[in-house]
Short mmCIF file of C-alpha atoms and ligand atoms in Angstrom, two decimals:
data_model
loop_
_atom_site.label_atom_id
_atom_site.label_comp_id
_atom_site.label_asym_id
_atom_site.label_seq_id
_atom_site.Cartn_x
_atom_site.Cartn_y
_atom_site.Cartn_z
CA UNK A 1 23.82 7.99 17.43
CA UNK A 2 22.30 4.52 17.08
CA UNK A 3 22.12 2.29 14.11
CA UNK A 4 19.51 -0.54 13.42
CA UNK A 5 19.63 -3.25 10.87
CA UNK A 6 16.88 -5.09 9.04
CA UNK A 7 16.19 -7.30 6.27
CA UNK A 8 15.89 -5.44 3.17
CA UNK A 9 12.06 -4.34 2.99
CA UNK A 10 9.68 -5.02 0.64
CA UNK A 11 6.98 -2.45 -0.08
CA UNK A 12 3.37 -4.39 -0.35
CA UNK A 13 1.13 -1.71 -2.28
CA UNK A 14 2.92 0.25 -4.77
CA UNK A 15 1.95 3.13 -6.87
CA UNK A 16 4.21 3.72 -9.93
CA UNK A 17 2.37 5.21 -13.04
CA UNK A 18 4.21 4.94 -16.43
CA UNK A 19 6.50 7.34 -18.66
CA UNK A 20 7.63 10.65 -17.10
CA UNK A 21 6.51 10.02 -13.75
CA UNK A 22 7.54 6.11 -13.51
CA UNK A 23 10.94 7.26 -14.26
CA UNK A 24 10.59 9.78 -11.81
CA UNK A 25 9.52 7.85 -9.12
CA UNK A 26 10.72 4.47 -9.66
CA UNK A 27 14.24 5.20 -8.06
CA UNK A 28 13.06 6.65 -4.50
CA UNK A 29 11.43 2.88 -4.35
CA UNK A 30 13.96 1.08 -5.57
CA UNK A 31 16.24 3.00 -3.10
CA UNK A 32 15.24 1.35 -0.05
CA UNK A 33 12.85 -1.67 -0.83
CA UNK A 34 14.24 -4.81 -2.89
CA UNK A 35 10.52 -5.74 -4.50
CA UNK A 36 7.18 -4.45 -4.23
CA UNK A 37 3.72 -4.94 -5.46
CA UNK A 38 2.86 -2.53 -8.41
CA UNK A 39 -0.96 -1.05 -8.58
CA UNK A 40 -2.54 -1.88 -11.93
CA UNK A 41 -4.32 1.27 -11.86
CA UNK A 42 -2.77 2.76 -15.21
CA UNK A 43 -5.05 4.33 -17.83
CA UNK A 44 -6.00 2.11 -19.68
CA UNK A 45 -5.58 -0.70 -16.56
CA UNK A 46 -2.92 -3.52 -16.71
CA UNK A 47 -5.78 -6.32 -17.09
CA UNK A 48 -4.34 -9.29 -18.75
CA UNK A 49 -0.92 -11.21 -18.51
CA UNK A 50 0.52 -9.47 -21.80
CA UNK A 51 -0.40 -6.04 -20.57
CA UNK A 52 1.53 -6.79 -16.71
CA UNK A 53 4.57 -8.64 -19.14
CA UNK A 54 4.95 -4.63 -21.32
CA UNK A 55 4.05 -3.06 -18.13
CA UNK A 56 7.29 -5.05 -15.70
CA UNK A 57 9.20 -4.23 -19.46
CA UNK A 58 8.25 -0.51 -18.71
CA UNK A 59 9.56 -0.40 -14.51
CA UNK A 60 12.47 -2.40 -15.24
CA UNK A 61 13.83 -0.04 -17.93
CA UNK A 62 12.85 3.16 -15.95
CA UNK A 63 15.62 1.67 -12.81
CA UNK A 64 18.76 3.06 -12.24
CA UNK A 65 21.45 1.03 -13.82
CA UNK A 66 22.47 -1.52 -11.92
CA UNK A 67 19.49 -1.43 -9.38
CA UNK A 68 17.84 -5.01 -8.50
CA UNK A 69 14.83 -3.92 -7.60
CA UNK A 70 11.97 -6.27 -8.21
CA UNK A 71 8.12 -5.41 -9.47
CA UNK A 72 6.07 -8.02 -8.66
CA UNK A 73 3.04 -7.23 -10.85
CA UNK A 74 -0.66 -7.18 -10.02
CA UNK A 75 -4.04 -7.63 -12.47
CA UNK A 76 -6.93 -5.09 -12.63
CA UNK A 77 -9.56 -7.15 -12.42
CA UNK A 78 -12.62 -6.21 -14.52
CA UNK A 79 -15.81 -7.61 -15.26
CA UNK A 80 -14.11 -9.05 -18.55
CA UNK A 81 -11.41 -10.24 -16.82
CA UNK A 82 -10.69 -13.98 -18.24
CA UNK A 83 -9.79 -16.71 -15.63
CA UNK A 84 -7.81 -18.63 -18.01
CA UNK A 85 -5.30 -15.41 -18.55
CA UNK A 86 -5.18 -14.54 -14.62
CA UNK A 87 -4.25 -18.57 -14.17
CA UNK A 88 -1.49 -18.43 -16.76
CA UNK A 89 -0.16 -15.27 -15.29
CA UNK A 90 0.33 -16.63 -12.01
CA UNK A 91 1.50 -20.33 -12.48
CA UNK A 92 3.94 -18.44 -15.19
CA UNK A 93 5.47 -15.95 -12.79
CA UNK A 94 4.15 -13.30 -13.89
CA UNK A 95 1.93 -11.72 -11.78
CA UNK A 96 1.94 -12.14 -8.59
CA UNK A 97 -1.87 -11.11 -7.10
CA UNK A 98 -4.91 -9.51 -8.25
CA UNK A 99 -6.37 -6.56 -7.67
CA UNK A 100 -10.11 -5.73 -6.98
CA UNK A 101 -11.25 -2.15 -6.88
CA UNK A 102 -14.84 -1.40 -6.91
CA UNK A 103 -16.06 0.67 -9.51
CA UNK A 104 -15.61 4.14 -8.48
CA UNK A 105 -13.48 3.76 -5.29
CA UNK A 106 -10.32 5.55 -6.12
CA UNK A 107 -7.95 6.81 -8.40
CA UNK A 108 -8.38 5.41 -11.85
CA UNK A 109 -11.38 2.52 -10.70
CA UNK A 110 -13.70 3.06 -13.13
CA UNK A 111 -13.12 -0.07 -14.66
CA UNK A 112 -13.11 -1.56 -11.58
CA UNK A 113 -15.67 -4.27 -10.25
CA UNK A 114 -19.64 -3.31 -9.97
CA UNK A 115 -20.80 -6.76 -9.56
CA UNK A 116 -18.96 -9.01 -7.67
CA UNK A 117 -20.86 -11.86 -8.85
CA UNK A 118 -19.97 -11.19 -12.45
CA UNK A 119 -15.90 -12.03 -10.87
CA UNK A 120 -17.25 -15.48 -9.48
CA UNK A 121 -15.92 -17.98 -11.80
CA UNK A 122 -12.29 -15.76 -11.88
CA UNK A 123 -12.15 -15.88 -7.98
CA UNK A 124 -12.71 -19.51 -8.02
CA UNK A 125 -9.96 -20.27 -9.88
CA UNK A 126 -7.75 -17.89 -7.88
CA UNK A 127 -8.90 -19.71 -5.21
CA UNK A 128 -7.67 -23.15 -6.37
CA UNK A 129 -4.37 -22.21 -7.56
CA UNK A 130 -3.71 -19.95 -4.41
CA UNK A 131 -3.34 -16.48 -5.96
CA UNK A 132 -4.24 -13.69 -3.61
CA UNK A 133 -6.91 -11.09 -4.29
CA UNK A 134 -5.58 -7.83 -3.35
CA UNK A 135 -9.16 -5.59 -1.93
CA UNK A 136 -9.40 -1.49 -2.06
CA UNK A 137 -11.86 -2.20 0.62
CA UNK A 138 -14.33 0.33 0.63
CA UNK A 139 -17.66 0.79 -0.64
CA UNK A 140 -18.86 3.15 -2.84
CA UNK A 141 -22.65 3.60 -2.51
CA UNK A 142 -22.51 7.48 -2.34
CA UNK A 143 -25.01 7.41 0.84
CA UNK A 144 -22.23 5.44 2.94
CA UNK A 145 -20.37 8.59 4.74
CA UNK A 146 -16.86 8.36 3.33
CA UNK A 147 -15.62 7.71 6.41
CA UNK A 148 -17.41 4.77 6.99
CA UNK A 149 -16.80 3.20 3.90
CA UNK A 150 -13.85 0.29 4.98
CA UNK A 151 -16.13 -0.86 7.85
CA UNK A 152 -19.15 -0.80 5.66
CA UNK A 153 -17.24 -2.78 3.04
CA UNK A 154 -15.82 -5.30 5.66
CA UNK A 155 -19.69 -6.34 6.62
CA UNK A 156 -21.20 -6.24 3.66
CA UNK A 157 -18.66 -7.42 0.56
CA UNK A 158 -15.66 -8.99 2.92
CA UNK A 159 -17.32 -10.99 5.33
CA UNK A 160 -20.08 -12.68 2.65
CA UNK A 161 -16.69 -13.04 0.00
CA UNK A 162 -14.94 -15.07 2.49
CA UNK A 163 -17.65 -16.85 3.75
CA UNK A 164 -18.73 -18.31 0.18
CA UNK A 165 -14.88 -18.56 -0.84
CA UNK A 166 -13.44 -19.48 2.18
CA UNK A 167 -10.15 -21.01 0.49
CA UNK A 168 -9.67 -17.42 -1.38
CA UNK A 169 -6.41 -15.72 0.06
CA UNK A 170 -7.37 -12.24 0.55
CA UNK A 171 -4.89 -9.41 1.40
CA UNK A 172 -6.88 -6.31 2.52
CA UNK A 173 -4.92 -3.34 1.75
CA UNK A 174 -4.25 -0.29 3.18
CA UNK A 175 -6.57 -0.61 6.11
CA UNK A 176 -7.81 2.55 7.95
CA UNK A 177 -9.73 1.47 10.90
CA UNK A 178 -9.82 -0.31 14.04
CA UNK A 179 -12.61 -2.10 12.25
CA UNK A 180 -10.28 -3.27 9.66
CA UNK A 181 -8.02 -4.43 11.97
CA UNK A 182 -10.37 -6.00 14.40
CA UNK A 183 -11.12 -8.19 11.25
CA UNK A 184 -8.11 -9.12 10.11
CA UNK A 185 -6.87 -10.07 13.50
CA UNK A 186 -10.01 -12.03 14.40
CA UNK A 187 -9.75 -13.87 10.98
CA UNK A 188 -8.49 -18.08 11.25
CA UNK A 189 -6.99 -18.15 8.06
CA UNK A 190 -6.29 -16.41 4.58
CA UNK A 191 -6.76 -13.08 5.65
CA UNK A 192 -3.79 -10.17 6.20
CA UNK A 193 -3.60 -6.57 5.88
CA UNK A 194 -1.52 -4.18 4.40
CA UNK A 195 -0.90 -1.03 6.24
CA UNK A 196 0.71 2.45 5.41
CA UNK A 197 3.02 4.77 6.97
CA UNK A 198 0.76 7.86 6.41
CA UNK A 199 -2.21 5.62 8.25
CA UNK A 200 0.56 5.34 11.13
CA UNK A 201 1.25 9.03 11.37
CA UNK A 202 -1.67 11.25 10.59
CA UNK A 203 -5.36 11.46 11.56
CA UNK A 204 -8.26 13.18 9.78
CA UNK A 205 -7.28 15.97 11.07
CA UNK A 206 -4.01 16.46 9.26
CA UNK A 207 -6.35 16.62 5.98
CA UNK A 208 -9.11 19.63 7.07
CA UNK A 209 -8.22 21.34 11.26
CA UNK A 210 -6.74 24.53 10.39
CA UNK A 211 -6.65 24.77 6.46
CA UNK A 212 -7.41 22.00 3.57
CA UNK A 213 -4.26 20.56 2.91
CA UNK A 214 -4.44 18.29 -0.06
CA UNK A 215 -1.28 16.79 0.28
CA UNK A 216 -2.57 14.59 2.86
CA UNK A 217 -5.64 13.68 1.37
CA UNK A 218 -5.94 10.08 0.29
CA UNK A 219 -8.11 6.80 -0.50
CA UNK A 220 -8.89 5.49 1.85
CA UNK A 221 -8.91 8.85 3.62
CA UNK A 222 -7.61 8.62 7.34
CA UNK A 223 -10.15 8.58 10.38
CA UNK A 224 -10.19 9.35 14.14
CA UNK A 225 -7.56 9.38 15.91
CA UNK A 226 -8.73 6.03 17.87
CA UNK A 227 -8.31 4.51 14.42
CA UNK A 228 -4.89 5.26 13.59
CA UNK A 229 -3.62 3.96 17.00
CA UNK A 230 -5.35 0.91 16.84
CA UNK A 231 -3.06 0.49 13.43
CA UNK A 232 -0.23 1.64 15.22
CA UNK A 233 -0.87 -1.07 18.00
CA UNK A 234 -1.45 -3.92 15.22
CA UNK A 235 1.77 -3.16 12.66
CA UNK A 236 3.94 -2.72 16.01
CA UNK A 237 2.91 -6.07 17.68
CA UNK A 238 4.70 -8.16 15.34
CA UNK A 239 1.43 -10.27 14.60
CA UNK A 240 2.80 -12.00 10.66
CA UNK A 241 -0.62 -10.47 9.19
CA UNK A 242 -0.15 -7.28 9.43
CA UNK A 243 2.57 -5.66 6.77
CA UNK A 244 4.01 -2.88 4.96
CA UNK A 245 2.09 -1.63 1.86
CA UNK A 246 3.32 2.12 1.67
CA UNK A 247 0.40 3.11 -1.28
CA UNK A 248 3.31 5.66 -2.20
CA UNK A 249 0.58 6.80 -4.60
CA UNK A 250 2.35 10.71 -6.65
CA UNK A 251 0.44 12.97 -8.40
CA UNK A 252 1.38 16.31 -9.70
CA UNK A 253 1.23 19.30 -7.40
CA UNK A 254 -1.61 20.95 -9.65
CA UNK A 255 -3.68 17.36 -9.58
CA UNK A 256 -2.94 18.08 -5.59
CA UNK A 257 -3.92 21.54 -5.36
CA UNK A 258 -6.92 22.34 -6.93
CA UNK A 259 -10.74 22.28 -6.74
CA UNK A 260 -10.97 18.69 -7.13
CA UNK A 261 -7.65 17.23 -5.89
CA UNK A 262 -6.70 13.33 -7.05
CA UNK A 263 -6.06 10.87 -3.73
CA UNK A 264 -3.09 10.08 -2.98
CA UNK A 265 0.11 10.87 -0.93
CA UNK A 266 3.63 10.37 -2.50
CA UNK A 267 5.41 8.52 0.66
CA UNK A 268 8.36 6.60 -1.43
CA UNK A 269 10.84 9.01 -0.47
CA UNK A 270 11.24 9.14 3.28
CA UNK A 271 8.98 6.28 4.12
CA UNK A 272 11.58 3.88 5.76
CA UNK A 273 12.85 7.03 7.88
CA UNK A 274 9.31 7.57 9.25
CA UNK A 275 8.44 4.31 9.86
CA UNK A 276 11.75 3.98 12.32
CA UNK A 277 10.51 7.20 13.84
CA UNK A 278 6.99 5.35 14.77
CA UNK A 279 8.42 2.07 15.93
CA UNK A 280 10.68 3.73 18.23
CA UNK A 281 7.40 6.03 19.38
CA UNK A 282 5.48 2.66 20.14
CA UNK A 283 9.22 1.19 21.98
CA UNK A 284 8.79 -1.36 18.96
CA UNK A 285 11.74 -1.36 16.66
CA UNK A 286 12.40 -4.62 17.37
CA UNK A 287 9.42 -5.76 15.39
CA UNK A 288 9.81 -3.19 12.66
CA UNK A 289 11.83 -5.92 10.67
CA UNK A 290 8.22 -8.05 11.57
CA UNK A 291 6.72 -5.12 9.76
CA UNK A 292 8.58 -4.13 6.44
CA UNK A 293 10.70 -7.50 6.09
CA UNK A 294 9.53 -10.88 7.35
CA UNK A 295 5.63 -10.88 7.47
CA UNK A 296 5.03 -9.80 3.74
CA UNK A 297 7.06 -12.34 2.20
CA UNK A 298 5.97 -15.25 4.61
CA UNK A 299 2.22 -14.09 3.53
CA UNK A 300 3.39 -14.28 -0.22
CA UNK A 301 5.34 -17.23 0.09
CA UNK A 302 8.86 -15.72 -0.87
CA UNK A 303 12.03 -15.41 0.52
CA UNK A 304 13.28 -12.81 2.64
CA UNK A 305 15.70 -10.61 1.54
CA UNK A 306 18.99 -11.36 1.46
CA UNK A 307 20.56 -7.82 1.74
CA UNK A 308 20.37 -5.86 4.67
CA UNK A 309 18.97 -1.92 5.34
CA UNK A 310 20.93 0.32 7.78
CA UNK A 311 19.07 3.13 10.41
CA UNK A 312 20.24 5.61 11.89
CA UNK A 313 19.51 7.50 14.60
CA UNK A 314 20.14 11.57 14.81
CA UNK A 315 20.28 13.73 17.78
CA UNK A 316 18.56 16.03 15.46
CA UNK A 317 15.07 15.71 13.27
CA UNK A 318 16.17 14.91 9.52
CA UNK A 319 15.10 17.53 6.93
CA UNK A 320 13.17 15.65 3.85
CA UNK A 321 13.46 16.85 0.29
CA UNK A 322 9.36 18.57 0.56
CA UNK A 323 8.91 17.44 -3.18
CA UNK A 324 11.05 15.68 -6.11
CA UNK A 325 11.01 16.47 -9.66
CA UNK A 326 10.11 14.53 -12.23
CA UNK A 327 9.38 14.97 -15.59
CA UNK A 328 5.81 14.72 -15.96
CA UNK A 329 6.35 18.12 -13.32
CA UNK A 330 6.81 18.54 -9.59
CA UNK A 331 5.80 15.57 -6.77
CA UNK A 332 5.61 16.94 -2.84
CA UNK A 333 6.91 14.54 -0.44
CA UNK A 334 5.06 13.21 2.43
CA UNK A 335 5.46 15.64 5.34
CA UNK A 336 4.87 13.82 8.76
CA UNK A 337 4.05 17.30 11.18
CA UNK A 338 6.48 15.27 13.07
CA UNK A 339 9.84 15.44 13.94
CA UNK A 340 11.93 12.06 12.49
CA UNK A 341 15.36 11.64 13.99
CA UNK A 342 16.04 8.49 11.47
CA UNK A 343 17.48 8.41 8.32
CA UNK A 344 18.47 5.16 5.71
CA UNK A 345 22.10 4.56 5.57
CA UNK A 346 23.55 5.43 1.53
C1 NCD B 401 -4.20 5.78 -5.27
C2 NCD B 401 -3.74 6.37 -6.60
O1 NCD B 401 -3.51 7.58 -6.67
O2 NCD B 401 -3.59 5.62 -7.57
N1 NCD B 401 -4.62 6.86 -4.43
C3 NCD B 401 -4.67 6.83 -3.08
O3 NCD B 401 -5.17 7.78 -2.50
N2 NCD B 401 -4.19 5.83 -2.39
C4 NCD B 401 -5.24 4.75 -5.47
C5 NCD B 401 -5.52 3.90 -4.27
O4 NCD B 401 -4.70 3.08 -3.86
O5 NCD B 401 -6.60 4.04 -3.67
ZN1 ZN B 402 -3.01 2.39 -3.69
#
């Protein structure tokens, strides 16, 4: 048996929801990761600085008693979105980035963006006060092949965004590709990328070879193979713009399994475990504090965590709970198709 410590971890992209299933949820999060960003993506959207204050109200009375966990609250931006609002939410604490979906990309983005010059004057001002625009970077032109959509986004929306905003921080989340990380890599300044543990672990193929398994189907959906170890190569080399952004993103098993499944895999649980197990794969657990602890908060401009988070490591693979309830109904855990020999110390 071996143990490893790290900082505390922070988890970068967060998927909550509200009522039954935020109470449900909330805890596996708070478990393990001292803060993380919370997706706006509610129905109706957490758009404006009063709705992120009710919504923080919400998370923070759906946490065991005497967690410490910390939401650190995004806005939805819309095409109504007010500059003034987003400004005041920011310089007053409140929220901590904004979030741009494009109309149509995911879960919940109807209300998302269409026209990203309608956003100009909103950008600009996140732009002068530093706030980072958090991107669901993918297109959604239906005659882009879905799994081209990231790289087709990068060249056509990223690369023209930064170049007329080049003082806009801009975290890319959840990145998919070698294309995506090509970018982010190659970028001078105000440019990182968030990265998830599923993206580390599975390939397309985990999604359709040998049955349709919905549980692994998500936004953006995984690629090739070649793609998911050129993410394993940039999370593992300790490079400060690459992070942890789980997307721990539940749904109920019958949204899963059904004609027309929702995106979306519920990692929250056992993501800290698996994310061990890859590091040690790549001989890089050394720079899995890089990873989940050090690199998101320097990109954020916050302090590390004081508190620390124990590993350990079994002689034998760790058996996951395969689903926890809740009471909006039943959530299935991320399942890697791997053995993982490490497990978070109680
Ligand atoms: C997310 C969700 O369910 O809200 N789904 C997903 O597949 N990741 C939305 C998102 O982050 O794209
Ligand atoms: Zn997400």
């Amino acid at each position: 048996m071996k143990t490893i410590e790290i900082p505390r971890p922070d988890d970068w992209h967060l998927h909550l929801r509200d009522g039954a299933m935020l109470e449900g949820v909330a805890p596996e999060s708070a478990r393990h990761f001292a803060r993380a960003i919370i997706m706006p993506n509610l129905v109706p959207p957490v758009v404006t600085k009063a709705d992120a204050e009710a919504y923080r109200g919400r998370i923070l009375a759906a946490l065991p008693q005497g967690s410490d966990f910390t939401p650190l609250m995004t806005l939805y931006l819309t095409e109504g979105t007010d500059a003034a609002d987003v400004a005041d939410a920011f310089t007053s604490g409140v929220a901590t980035a904004v979030k741009l979906y494009p109309a149509g990309a995911t879960t919940n983005s109807h209300s998302g963006v269409r026209d990203l010059g309608k956003v100009m004057g909103v950008l600009e001002t996140m732009a002068e006060i530093g706030m980072t625009l958090c991107i669901h970077g993918e297109v959604t032109d239906p005659a882009v092949d879905i799994f081209d959509r990231e790289k087709v986004f990068i060249d056509t929306v990223l690369d023209p965004l930064r170049q007329r905003l080049p003082e806009l921080r801009i975290t890319m989340e959840h990145i998919t590709t070698k294309d995506g990380a090509d970018y982010v890599a190659g970028a001078v300044k105000n440019l990182a990328a968030s990265i998830t543990t599923h993206h580390l672990m599975i390939n397309r193929n985990a999604i359709l070879a040998g049955g349709i398994r919905p549980h692994y189907y998500c936004l953006p959906v995984a690629k090739r193979e070649l793609h998911r170890l050129a993410l394993r190569k940039a999370a593992t080399s300790g490079d400060a713009r690459f992070f942890l952004g789980t997307d721990s993103a539940p749904h109920v098993d019958p949204m899963k399994e059904c004609g027309c499944g929702c995106a979306g895999i519920f990692t929250a649980t056992n993501t800290m475990a698996c994310l061990a197990q890859v590091f040690e794969e790549e001989n890089a657990l050394e720079k899995l504090a890089n990873f989940a602890s050090l690199n998101g908060p320097a990109w954020y401009r916050l302090p590390v965590n004081g508190e620390k988070l124990m590993l350990t490591r079994h002689d034998e693979p760790v058996e996951f709970p395969s689903h926890i309830q809740t009471g909006a109904g039943r959530v299935t855990v991320f399942d890697p198709m791997t053995p993982v020999y490490w497990s978070v110390e109680a």
